[in-house]
Tab-separated table of C-alpha atoms in Angstrom:
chain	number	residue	atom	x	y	z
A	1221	UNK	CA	-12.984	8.668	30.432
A	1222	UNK	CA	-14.190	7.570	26.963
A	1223	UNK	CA	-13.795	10.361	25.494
A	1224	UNK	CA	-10.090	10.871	26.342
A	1225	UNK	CA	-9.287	7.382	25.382
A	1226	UNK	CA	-11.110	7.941	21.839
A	1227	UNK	CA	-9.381	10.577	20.909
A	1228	UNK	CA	-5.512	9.487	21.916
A	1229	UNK	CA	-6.715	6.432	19.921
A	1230	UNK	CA	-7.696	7.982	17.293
A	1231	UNK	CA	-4.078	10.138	17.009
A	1232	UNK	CA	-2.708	7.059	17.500
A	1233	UNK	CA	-4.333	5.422	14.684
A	1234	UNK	CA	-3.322	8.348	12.095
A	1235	UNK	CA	0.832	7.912	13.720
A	1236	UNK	CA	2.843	5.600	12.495
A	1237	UNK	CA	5.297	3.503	15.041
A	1238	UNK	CA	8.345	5.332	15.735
A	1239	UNK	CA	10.193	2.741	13.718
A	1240	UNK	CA	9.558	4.139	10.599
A	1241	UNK	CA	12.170	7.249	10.938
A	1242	UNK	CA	14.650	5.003	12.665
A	1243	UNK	CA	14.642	2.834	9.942
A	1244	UNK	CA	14.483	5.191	7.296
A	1245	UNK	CA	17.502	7.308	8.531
A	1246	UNK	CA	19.709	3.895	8.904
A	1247	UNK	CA	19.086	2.967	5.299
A	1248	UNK	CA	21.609	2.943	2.983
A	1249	UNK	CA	20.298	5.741	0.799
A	1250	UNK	CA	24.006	6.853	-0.993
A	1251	UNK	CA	23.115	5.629	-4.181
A	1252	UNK	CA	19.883	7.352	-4.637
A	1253	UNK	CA	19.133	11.189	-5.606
A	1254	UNK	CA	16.826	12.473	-2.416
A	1255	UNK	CA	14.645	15.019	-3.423
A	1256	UNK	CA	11.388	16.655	-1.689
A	1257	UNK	CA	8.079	17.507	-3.098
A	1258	UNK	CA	5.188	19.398	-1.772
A	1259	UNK	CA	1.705	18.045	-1.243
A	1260	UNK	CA	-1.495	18.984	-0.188
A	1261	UNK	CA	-0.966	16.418	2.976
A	1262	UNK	CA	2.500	17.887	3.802
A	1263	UNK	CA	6.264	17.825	2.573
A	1264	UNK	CA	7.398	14.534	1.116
A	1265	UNK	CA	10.649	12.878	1.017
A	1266	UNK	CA	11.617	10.946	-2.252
A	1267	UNK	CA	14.228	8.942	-3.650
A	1268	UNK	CA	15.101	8.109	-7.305
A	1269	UNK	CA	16.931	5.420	-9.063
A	1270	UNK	CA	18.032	6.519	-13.035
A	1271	UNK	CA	16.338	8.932	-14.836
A	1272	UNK	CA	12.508	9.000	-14.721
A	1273	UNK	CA	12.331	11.609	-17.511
A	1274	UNK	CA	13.855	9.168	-20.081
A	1275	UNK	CA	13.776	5.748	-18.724
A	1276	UNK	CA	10.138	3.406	-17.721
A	1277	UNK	CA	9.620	3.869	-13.904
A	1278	UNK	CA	8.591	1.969	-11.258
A	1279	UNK	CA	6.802	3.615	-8.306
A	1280	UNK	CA	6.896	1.973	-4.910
A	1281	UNK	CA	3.989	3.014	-2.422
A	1282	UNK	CA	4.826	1.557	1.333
A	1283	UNK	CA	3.127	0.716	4.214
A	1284	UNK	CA	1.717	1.555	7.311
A	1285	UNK	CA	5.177	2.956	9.403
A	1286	UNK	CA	7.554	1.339	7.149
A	1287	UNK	CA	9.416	4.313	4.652
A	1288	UNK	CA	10.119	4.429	1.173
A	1289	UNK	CA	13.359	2.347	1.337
A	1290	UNK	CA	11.967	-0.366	2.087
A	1291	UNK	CA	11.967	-0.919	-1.735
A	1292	UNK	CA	15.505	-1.456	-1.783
A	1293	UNK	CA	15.439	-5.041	-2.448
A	1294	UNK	CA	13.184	-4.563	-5.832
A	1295	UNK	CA	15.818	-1.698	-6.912
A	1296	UNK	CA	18.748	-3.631	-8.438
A	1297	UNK	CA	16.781	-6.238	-10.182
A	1298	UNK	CA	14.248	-3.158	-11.491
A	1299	UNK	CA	17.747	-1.418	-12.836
A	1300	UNK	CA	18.864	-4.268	-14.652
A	1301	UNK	CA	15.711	-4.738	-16.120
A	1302	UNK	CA	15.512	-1.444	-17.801
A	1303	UNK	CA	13.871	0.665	-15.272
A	1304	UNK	CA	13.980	3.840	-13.625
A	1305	UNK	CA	12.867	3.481	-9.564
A	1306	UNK	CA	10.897	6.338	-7.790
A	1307	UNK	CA	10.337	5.800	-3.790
A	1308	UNK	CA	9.397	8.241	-1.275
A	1309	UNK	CA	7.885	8.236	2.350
A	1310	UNK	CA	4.251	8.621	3.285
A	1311	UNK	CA	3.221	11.112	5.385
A	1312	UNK	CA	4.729	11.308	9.106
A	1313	UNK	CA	6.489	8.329	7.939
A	1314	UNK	CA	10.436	8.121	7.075
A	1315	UNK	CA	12.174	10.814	7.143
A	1316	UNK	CA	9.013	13.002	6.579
A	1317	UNK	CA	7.401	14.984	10.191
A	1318	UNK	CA	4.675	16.258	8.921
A	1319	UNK	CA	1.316	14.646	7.688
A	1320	UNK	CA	-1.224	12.403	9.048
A	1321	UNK	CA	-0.889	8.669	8.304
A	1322	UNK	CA	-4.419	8.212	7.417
A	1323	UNK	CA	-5.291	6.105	3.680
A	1324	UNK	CA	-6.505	9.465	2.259
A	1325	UNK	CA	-3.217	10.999	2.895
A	1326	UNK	CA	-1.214	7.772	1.529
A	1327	UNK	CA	-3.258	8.228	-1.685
A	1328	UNK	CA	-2.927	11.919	-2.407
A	1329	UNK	CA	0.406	11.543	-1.580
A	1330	UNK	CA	1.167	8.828	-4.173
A	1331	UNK	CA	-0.500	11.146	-6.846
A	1332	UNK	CA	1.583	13.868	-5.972
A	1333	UNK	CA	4.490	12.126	-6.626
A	1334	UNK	CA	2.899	10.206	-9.633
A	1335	UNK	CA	1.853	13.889	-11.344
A	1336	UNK	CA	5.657	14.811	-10.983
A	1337	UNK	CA	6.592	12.131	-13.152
A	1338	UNK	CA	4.345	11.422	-15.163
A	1339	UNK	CA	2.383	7.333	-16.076
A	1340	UNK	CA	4.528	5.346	-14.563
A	1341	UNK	CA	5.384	1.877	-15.831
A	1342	UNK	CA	4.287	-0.063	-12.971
A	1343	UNK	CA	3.392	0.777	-9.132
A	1344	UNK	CA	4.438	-1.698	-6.695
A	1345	UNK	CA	3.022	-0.707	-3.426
A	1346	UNK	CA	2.362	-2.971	0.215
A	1347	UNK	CA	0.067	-2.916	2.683
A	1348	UNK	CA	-2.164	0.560	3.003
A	1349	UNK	CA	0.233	1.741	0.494
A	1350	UNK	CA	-1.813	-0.961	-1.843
A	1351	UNK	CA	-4.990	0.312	-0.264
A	1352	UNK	CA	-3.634	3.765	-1.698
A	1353	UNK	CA	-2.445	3.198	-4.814
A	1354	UNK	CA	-5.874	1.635	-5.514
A	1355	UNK	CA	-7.744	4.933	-4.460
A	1356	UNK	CA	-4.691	7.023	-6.742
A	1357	UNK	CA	-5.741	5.067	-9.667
A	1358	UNK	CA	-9.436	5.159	-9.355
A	1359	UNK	CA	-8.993	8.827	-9.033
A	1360	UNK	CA	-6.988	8.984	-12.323
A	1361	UNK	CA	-3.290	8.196	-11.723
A	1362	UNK	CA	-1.886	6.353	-14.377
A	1363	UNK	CA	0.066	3.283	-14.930
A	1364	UNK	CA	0.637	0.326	-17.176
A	1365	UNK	CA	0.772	-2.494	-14.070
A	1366	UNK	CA	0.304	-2.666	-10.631
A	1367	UNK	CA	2.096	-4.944	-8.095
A	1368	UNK	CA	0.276	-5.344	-5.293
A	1369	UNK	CA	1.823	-7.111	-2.187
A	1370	UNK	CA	-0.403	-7.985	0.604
A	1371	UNK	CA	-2.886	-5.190	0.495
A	1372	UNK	CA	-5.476	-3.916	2.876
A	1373	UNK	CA	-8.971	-4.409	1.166
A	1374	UNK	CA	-11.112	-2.582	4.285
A	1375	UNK	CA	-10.256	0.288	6.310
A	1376	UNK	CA	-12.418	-0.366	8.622
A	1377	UNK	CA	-11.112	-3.880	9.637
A	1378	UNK	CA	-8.050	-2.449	9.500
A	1379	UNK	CA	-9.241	-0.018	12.545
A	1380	UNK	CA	-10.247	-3.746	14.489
A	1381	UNK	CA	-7.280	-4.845	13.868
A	1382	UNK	CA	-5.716	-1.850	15.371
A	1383	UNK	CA	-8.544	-1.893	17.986
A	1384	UNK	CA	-7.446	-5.358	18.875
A	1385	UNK	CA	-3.902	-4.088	19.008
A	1386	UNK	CA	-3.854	-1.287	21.440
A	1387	UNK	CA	-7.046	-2.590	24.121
A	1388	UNK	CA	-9.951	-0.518	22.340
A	1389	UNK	CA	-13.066	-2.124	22.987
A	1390	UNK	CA	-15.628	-1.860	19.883
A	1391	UNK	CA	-17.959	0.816	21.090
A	1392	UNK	CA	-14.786	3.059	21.402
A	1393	UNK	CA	-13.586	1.542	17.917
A	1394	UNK	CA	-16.598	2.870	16.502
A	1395	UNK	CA	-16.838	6.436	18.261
A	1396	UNK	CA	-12.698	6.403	16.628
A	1397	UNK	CA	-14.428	5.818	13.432
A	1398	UNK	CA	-17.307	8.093	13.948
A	1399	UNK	CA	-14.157	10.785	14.425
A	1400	UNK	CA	-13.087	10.336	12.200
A	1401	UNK	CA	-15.840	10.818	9.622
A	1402	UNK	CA	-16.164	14.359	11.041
A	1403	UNK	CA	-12.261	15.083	10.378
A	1404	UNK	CA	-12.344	13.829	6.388
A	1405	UNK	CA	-15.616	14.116	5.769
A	1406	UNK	CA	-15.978	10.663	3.705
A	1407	UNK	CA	-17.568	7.855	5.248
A	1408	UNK	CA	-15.408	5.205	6.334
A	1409	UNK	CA	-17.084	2.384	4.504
A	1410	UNK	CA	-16.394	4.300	1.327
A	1411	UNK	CA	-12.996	3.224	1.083
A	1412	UNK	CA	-13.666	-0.366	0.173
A	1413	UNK	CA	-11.732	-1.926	-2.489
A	1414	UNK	CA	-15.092	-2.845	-3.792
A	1415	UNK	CA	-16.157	0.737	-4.649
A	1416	UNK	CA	-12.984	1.116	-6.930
A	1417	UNK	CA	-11.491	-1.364	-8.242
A	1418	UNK	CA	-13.823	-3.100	-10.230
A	1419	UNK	CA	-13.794	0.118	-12.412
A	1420	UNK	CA	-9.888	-0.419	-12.956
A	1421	UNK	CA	-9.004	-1.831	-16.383
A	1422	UNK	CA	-5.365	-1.502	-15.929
A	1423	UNK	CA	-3.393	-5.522	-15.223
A	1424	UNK	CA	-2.644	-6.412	-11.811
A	1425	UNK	CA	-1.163	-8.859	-9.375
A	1426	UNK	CA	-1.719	-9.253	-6.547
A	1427	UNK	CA	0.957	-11.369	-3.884
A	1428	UNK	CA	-0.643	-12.472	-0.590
A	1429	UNK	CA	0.374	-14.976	1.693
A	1430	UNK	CA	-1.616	-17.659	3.268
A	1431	UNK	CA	-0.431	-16.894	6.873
A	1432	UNK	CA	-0.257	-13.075	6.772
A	1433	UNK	CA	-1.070	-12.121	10.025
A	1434	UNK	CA	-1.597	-8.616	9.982
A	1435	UNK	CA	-3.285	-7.993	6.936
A	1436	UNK	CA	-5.339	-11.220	5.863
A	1437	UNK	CA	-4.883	-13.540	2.608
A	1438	UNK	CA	-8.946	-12.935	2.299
A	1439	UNK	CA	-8.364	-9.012	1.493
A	1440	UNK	CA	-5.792	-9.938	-1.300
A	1441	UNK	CA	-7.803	-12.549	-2.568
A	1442	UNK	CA	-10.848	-9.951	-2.569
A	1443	UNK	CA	-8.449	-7.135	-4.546
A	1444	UNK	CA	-7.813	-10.113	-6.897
A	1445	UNK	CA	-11.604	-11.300	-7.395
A	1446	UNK	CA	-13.464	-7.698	-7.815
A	1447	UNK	CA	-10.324	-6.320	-10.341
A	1448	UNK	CA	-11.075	-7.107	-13.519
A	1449	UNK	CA	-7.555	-7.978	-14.866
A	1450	UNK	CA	-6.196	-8.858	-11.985
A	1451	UNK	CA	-4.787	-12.495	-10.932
A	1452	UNK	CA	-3.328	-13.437	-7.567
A	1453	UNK	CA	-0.778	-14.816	-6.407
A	1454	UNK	CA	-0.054	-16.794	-2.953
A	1455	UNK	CA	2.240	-17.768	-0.957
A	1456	UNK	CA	3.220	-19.376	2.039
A	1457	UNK	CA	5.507	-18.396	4.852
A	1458	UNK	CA	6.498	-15.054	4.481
A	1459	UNK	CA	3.791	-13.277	6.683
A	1460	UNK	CA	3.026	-9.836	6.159
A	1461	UNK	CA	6.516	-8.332	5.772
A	1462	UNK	CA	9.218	-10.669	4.260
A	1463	UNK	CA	7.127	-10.931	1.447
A	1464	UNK	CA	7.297	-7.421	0.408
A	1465	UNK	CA	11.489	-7.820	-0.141
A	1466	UNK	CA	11.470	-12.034	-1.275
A	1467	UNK	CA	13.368	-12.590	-3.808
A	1468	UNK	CA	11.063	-14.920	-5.389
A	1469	UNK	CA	8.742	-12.466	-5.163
A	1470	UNK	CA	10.352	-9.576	-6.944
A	1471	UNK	CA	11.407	-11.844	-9.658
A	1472	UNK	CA	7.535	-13.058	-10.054
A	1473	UNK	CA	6.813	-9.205	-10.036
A	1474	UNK	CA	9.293	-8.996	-13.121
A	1475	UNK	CA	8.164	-11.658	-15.231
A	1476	UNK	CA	4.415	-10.092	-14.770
A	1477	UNK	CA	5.649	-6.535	-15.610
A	1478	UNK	CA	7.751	-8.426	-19.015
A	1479	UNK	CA	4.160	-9.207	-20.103
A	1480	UNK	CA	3.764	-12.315	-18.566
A	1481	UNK	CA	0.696	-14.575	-17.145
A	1482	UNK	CA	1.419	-15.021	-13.235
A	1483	UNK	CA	-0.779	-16.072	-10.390
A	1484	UNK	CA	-4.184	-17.422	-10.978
A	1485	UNK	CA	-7.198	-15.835	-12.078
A	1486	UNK	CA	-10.054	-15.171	-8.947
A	1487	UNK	CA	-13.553	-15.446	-10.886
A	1488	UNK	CA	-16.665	-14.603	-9.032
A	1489	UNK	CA	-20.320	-15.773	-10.273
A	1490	UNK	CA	-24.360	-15.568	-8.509
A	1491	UNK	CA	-23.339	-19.528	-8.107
A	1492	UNK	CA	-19.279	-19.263	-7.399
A	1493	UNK	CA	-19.020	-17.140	-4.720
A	1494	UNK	CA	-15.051	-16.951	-5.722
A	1495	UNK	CA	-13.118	-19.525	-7.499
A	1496	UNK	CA	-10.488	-20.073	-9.884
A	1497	UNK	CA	-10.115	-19.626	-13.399
């Protein structure tokens, strides 16, 4: 029954792993002010460090069933530096039930919150949340940096890679896809990296690691190359998620957002297919 099997697949592929509200409601969350704000894509759970009204903020965006906590690594160091920390869980993700975790839910989401607060000093955001928080700033978010930790450059490898995952053979990948087309009406292909960021003029880095094996270093390295002022930087054993809370990381993030030159920069030419600067 194809058609059965497309469809749980495709509710499948907009649910995040129960994980993500476990984890979320075992975080320590006592030292930050837990609010809720209301979006187009459902009710959203957030979580504030300091005073965003008065102090530079940092906005996290996280990924695919993780929750907004996850930031609490970068918080600390972000305090001491002088800013204000703004989290909060995608939809159906955290402590959030509502929502579809698709990437055009992730990125109105991270508007929503953005447009409560106003620019925000930086967004740090992993995974689809970095596939996101491109989209939110193509469609006119604001910031003055971006951190971006292991991002997702292709939502449609992203769907083989979930294909791969669950048994879905790539006919039935496809019909997902097709699916979902109907249900946003927005072509999947139209939420390559390539159709938005090269329009972004705001600084970037970009932290990928060399044997991420869930979201390749070849998508990172691709965010790096097509964003104008963007430069990348990689690493090497951390995989996909212990990068997103290294310390060496965060403190790389910190010397980029004090003004900083970090990473390399990716150049791309008619005779340098990619390349560095």
């Amino acid at each position: 029954m194809p058609g059965a099997t497309v469809r749980r697949a495709a509710r499948l592929f907009g649910t995040p792993l129960p994980s993500s509200h476990a984890r979320a409601m075992a975080a320590p969350a006592d030292d930050a002010v837990i609010g809720q704000v209301e979006s187009a894509v459902g009710t959203l759970t957030t979580y504030t460090w300091g005073d965003p009204a008065v102090e530079p903020y940092v906005l996290f965006s996280h990924g695919w069933s993780s929750f907004g906590l996850r930031c609490r690594p970068w918080v600390e160091p972000l305090r001491q530096a002088g800013y204000a920390v703004v989290a909060f869980d995608h939809p159906a993700h955290g402590r959030n039930r509502d929502g579809r975790a698709i990437l055009p839910a992730f990125a109105e989401a991270l508007a929503t919150v953005a447009r409560q607060h106003g620019p925000a000093a930086a967004i740090v955001a992993h995974s689809m949340g970095g596939a996101a928080a491109a989209l939110a700033l193509h469609g006119g978010v604001q910031a003055g940096r971006v951190v971006l930790i292991a991002p997702a450059a292709d939502l449609r490898e992203a769907g083989n890679r979930f294909g791969r995952m669950v048994g879905l053979a790539s006919p039935l990948v496809d019909r997902m896809f097709q699916r979902f087309e109907r249900e946003i009406g927005v072509p999947v292909d139209a939420f390559g990296i390539q159709h938005h960021v090269p329009a972004l003029g705001v600084p970037a880095l970009v932290v990928h690691d060399l044997e991420d094996g869930d979201v390749p270093w070849e998508e990172g390295e691709r965010y790096a190359r097509l964003w104008p002022d963007a430069r990348l930087l990689s690493t090497s054993g951390l995989g996909h998620h212990r990068i997103a809370g290294e310390p060496r990381v965060i403190e790389a993030a910190l010397r980029f957002l004090h003004g900083e030159d970090v990473g390399e920069r990716v150049v791309s030419s008619p005779n340098l297919p990619f390349g560095i600067a």
